[in-house]
mmCIF file of C-alpha atoms and ligand atoms in Angstrom:
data_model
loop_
_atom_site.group_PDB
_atom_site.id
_atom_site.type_symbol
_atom_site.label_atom_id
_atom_site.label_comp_id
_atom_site.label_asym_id
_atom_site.label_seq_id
_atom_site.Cartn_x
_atom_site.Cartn_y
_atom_site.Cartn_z
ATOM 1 C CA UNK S 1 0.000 0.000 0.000
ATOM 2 C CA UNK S 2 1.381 3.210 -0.808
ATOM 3 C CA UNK S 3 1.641 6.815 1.617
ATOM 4 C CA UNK S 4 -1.471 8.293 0.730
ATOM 5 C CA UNK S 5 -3.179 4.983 0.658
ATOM 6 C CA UNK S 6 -2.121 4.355 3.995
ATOM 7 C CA UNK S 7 -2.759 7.432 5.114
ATOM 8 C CA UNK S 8 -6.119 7.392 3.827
ATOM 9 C CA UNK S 9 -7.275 3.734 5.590
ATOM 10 C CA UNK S 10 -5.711 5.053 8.953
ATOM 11 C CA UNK S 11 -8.274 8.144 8.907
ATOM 12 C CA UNK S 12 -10.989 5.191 8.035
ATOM 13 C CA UNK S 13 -9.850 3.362 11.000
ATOM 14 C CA UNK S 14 -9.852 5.892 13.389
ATOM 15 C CA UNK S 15 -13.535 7.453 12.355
ATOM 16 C CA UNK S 16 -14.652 3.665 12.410
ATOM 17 C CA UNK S 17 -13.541 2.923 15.780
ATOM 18 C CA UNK S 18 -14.841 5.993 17.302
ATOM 19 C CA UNK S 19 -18.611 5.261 15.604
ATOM 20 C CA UNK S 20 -18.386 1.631 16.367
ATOM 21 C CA UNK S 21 -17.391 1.788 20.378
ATOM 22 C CA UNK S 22 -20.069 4.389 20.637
ATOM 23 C CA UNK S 23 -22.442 3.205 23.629
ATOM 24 C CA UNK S 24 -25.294 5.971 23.780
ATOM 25 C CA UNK S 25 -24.474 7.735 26.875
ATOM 26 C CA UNK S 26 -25.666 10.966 27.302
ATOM 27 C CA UNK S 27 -22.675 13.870 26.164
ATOM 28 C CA UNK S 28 -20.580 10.865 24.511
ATOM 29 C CA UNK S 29 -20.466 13.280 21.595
ATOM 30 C CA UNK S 30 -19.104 16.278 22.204
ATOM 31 C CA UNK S 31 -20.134 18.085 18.990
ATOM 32 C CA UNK S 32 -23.741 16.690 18.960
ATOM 33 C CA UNK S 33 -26.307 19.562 17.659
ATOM 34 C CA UNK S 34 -28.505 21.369 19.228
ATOM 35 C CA UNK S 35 -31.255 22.010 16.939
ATOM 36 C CA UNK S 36 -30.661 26.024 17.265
ATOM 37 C CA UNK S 37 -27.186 25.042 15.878
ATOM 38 C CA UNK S 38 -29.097 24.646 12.219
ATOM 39 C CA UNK S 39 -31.272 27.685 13.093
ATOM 40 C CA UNK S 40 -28.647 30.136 13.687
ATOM 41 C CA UNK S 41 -26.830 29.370 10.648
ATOM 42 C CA UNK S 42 -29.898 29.023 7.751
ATOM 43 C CA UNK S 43 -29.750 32.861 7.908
ATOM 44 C CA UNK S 44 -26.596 32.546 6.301
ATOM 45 C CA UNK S 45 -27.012 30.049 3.760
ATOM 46 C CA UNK S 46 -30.744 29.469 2.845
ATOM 47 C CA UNK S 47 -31.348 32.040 0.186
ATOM 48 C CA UNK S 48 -28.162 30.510 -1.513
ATOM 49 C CA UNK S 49 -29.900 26.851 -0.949
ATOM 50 C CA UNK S 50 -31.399 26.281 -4.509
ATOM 51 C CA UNK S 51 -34.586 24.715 -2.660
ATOM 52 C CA UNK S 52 -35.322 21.980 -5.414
ATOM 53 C CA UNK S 53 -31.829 20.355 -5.408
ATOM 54 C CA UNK S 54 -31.181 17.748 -2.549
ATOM 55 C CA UNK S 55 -29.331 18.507 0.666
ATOM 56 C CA UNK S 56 -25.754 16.496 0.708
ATOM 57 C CA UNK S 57 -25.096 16.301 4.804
ATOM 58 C CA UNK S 58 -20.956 15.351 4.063
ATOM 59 C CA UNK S 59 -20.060 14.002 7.060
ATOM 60 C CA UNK S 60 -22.781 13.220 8.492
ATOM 61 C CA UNK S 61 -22.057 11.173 11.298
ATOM 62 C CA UNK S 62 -25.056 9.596 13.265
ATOM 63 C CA UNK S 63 -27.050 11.584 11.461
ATOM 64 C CA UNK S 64 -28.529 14.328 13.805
ATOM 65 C CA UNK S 65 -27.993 17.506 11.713
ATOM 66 C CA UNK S 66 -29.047 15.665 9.135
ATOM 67 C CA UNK S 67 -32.427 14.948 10.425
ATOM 68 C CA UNK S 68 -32.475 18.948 11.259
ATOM 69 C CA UNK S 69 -31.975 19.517 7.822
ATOM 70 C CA UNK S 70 -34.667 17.693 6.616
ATOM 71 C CA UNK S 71 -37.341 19.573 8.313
ATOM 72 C CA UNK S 72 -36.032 22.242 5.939
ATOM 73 C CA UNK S 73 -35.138 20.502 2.755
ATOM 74 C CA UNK S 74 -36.994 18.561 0.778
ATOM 75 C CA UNK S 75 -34.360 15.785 0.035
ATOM 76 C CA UNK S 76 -31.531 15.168 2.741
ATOM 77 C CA UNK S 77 -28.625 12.581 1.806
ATOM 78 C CA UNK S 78 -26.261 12.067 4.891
ATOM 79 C CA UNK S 79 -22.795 10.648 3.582
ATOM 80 C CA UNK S 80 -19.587 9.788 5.768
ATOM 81 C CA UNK S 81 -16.667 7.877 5.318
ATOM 82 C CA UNK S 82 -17.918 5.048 8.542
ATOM 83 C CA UNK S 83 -19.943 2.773 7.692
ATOM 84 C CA UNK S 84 -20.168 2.407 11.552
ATOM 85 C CA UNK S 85 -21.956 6.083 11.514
ATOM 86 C CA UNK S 86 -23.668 5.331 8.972
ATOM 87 C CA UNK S 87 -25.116 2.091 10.378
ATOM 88 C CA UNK S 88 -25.853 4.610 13.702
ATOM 89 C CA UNK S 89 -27.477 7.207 11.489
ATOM 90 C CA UNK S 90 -29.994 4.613 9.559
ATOM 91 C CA UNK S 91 -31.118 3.454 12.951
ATOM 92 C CA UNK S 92 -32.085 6.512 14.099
ATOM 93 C CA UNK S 93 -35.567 7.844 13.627
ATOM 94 C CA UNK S 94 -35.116 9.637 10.185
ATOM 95 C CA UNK S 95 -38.298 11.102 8.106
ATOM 96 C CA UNK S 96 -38.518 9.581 4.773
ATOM 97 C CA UNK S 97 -37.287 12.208 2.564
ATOM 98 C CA UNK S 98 -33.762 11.140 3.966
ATOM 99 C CA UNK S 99 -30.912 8.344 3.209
ATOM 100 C CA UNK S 100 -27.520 7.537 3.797
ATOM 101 C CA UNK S 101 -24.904 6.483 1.977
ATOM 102 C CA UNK S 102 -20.861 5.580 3.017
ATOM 103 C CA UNK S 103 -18.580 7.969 0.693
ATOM 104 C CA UNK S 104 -15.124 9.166 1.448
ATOM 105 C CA UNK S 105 -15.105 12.585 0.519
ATOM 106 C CA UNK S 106 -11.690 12.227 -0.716
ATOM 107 C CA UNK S 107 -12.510 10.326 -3.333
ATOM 108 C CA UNK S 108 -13.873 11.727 -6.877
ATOM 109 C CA UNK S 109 -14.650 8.921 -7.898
ATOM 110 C CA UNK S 110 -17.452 8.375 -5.365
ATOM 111 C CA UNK S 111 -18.321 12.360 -5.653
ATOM 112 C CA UNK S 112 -19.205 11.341 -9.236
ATOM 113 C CA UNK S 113 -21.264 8.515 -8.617
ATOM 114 C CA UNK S 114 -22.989 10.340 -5.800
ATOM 115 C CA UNK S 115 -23.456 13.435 -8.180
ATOM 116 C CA UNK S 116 -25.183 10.471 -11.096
ATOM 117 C CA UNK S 117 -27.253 9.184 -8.655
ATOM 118 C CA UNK S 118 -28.670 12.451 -7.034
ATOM 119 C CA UNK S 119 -27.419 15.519 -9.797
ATOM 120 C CA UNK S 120 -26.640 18.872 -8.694
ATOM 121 C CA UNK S 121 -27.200 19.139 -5.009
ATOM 122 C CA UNK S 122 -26.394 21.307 -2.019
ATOM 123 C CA UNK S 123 -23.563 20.400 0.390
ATOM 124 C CA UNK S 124 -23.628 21.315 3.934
ATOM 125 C CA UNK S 125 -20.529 20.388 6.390
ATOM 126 C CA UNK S 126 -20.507 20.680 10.176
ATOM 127 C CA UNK S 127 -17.272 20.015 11.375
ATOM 128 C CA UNK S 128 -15.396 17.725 8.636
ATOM 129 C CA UNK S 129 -12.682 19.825 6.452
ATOM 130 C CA UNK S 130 -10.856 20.545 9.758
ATOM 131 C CA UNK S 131 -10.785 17.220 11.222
ATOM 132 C CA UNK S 132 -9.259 16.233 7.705
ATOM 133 C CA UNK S 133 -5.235 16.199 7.484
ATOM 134 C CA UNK S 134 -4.402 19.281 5.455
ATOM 135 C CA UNK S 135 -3.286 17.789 2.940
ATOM 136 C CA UNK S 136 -6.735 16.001 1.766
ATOM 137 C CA UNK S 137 -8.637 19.101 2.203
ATOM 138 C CA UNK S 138 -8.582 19.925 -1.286
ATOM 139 C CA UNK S 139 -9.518 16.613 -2.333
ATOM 140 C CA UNK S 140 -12.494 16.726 -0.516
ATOM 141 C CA UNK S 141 -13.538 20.342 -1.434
ATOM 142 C CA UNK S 142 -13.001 18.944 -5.172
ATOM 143 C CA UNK S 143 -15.524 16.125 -4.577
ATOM 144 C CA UNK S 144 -17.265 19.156 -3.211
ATOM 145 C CA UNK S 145 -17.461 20.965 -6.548
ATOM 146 C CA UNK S 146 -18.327 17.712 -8.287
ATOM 147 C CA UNK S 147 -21.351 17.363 -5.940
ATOM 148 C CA UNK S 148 -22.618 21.067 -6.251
ATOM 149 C CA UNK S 149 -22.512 20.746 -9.997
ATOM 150 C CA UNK S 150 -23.365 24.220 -11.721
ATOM 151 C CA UNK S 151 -26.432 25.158 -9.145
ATOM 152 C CA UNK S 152 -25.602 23.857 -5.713
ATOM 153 C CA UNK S 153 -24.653 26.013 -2.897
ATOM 154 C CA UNK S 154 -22.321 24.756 0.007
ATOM 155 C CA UNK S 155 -22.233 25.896 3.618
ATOM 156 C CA UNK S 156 -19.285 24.359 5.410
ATOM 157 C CA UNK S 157 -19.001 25.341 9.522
ATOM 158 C CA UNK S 158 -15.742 24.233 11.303
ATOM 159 C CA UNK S 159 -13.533 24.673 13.823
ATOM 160 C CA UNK S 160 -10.958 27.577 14.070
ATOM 161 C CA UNK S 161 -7.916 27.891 16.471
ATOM 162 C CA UNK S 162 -10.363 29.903 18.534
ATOM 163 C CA UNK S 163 -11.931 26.534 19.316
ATOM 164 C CA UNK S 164 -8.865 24.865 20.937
ATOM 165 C CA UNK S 165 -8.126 27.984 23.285
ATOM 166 C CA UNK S 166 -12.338 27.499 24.330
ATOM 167 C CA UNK S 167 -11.855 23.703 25.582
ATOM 168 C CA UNK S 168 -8.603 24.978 26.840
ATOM 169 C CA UNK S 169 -10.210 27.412 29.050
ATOM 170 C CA UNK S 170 -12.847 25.283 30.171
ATOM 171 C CA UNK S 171 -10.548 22.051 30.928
ATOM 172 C CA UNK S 172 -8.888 25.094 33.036
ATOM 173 C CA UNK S 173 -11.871 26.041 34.524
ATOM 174 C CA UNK S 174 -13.876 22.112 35.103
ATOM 175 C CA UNK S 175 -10.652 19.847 34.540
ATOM 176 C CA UNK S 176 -10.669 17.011 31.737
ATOM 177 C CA UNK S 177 -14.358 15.372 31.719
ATOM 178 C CA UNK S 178 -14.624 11.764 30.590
ATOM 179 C CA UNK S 179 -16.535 12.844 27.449
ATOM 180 C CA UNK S 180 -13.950 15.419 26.258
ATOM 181 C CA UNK S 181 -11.146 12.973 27.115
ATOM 182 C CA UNK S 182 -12.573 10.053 25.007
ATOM 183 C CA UNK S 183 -12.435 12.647 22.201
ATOM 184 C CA UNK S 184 -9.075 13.811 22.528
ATOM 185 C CA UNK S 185 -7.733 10.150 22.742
ATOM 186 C CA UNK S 186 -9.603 9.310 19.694
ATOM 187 C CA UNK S 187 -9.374 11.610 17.517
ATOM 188 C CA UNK S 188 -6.642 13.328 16.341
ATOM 189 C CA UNK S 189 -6.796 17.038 16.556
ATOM 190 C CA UNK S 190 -7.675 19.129 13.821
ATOM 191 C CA UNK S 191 -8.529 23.197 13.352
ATOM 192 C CA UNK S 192 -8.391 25.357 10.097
ATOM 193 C CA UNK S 193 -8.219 29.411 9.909
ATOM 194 C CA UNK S 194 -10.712 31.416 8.403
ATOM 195 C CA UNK S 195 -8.207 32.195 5.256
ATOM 196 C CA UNK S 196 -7.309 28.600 4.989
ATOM 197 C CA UNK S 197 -10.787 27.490 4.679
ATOM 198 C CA UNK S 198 -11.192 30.370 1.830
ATOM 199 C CA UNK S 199 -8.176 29.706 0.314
ATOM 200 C CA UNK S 200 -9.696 26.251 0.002
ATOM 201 C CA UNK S 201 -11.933 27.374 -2.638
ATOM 202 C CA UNK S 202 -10.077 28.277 -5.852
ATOM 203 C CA UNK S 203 -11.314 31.394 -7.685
ATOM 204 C CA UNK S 204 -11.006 29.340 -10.937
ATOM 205 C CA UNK S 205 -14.233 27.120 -9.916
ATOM 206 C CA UNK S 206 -15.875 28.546 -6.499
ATOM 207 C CA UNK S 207 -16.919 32.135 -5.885
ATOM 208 C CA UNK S 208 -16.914 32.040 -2.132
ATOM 209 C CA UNK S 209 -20.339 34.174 -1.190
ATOM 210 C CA UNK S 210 -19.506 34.693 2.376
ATOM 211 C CA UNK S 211 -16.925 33.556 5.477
ATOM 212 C CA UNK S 212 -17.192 34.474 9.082
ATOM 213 C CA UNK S 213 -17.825 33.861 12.412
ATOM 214 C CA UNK S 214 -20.084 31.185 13.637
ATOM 215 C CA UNK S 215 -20.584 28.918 16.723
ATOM 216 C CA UNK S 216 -20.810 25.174 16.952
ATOM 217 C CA UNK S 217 -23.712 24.914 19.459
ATOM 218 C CA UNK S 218 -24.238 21.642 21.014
ATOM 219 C CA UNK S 219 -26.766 19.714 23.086
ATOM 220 C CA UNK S 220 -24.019 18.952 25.512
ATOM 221 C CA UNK S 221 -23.257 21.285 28.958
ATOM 222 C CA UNK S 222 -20.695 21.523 30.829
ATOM 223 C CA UNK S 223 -20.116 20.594 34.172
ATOM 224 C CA UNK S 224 -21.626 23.793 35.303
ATOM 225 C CA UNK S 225 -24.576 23.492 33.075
ATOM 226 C CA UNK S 226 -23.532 25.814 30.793
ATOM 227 C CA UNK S 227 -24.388 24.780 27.407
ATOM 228 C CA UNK S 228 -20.705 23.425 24.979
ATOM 229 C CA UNK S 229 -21.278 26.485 22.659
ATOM 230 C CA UNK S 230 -17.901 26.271 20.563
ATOM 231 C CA UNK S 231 -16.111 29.609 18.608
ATOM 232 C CA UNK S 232 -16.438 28.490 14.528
ATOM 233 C CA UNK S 233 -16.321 29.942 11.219
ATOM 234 C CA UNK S 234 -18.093 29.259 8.153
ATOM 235 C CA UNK S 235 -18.017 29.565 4.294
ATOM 236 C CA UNK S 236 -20.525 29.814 1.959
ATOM 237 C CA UNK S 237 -20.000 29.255 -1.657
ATOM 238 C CA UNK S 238 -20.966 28.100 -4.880
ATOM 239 C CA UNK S 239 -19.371 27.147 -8.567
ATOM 240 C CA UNK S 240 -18.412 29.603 -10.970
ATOM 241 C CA UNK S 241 -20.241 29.337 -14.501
ATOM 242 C CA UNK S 242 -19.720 25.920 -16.361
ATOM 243 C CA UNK S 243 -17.625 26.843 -18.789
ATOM 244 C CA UNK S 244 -15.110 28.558 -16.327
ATOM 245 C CA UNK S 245 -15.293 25.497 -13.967
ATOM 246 C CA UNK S 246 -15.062 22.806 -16.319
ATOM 247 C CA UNK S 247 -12.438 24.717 -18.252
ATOM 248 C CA UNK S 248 -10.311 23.987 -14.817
ATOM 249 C CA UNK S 249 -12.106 20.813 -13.312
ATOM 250 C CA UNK S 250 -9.658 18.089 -12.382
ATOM 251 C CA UNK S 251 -6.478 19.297 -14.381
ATOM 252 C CA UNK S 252 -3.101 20.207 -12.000
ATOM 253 C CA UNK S 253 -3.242 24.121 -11.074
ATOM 254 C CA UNK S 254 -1.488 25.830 -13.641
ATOM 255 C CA UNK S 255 2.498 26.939 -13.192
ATOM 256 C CA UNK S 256 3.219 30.449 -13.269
ATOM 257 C CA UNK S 257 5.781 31.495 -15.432
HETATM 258 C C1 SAM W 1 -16.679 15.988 14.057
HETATM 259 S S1 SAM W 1 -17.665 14.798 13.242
HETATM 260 C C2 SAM W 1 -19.052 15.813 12.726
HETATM 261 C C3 SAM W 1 -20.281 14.986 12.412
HETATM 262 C C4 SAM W 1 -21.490 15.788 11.925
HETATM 263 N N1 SAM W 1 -21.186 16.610 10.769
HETATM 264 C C5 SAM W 1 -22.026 16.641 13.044
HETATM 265 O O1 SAM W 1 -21.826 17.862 13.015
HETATM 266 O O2 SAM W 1 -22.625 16.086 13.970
HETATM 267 C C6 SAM W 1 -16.777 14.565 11.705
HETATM 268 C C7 SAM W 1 -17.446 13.525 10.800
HETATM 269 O O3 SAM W 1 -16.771 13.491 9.555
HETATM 270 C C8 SAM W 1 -16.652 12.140 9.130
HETATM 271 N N2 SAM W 1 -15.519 12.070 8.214
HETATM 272 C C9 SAM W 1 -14.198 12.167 8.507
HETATM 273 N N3 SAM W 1 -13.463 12.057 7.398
HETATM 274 C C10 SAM W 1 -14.333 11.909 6.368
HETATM 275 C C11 SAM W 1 -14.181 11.727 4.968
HETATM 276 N N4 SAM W 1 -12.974 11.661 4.398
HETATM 277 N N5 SAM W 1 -15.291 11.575 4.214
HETATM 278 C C12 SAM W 1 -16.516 11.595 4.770
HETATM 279 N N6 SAM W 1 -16.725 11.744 6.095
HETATM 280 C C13 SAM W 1 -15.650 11.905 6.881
HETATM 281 C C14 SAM W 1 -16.449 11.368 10.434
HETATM 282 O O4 SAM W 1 -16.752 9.996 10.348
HETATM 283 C C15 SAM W 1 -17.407 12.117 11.363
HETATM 284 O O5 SAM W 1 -18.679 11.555 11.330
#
């Protein structure tokens, strides 16, 4: 097996054993959604939502947001790289305008098949392209453009640097709590700055709409009570006209003389 190969079936692995040794106890995951998570953010990105394309949920874990989002959008497609959450998310109690499906977003290939099956479709992203090695992130925001075709919208939320110095504070402030601790063994650590994240999104395909500040708001409390309500930042963008975007699609970034 080669580097990236490798590289690729350890982040598999470590997604997989995280979703599979799940056990359902309250907090377990730290990033779970409130539902006001969804409502503080549509401001930003409905009116960019095409609302008769399908919602792509990319990394979608068990599936809450997901279920959010389909009280909103018509069709709602949850997609992550474990089939372990994506075993979790079918179980759950999901409406019938949405289904799952295991894709790596790293992969075009799977982008394209995803894109035949369902055609241009709005992505949203809670908390994926930073957990991503750098390196793959513009893989994945490739399979991005595949998915969003000419009239999809995407709305990606993640977690800045500001986000480390929050648990930082609170570990100060509460100590480590099992919850938190399972994470940080877990899962490797993972942030992204706001210019990263735009840089992400070359001018030769995506016309980034919008990027600022957002908050991960989750179910979850501290110790205290006080609600986990995380420091985040967001993008919202969409593809530039076909002919621009395809002139560019999947060819090496051109050298500068
Ligand atoms: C921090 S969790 C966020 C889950 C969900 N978006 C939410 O907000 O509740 C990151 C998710 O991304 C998934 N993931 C990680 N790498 C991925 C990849 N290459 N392709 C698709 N999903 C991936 C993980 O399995 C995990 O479910």
């Amino acid at each position: 097996m080669n580097k990236t190969a490798d590289a690729h079936e350890r982040q598999l692995a470590v997604w997989e054993r995280w979703w599979s040794t799940i056990d359902g106890r309250p907090g377990e995951i730290v990033w779970d959604a409130d539902d006001t998570d969804l409502a503080a953010d549509l401001t930003s990105f409905t009116d960019a939502f095409h609302p008769g394309l399908p919602v792509i949920d990319l990394g979608c874990g068990d599936g809450r947001q997901t279920r959010f989002l389909a009280r909103r959008f018509r069709t709602v497609v949850g997609v992550d790289i474990s089939p372990a959450a994506v075993e979790r998310a079918r179980a759950g109690e999901n409406p019938p305008n949405v289904c799952y499906r295991v894709v790596d977003a790293r992969s075009s290939e799977q982008a394209e098949e995803l894109h035949h099956e369902f055609g241009d479709a709005n992505v949203y992203v809670r908390g994926v392209l930073q957990a991503l090695p750098p390196v793959d992130r513009p893989q994945a925001v490739m399979s991005i453009g595949t998915l969003l075709g000419s009239s999809g919208a995407l709305f990606a939320k993640e977690l800045p640097p500001e986000a480390g110095a929050y648990f930082a504070e609170v570990v100060e402030r509460h100590g480590l709590w099992p919850e938190l601790e399972r994470v940080m063994r877990l899962i490797p650590p993972g942030q992204i700055t706001k210019d990263e994240l735009v840089r992400l999104f070359s001018p030769d395909w995506f016309e980034v709409i919008s990027a600022g500040a957002a908050r991960i708001d989750t179910v979850n409390v501290l110790p205290d009570g006080e609600p986990i309500s995380v420091p985040a930042i967001y993008v919202l963008a969409r593809t530039r006209p076909v002919g621009l975007a395809y002139r560019h699609r999947g060819r090496e970034p051109r050298r500068e003389r």
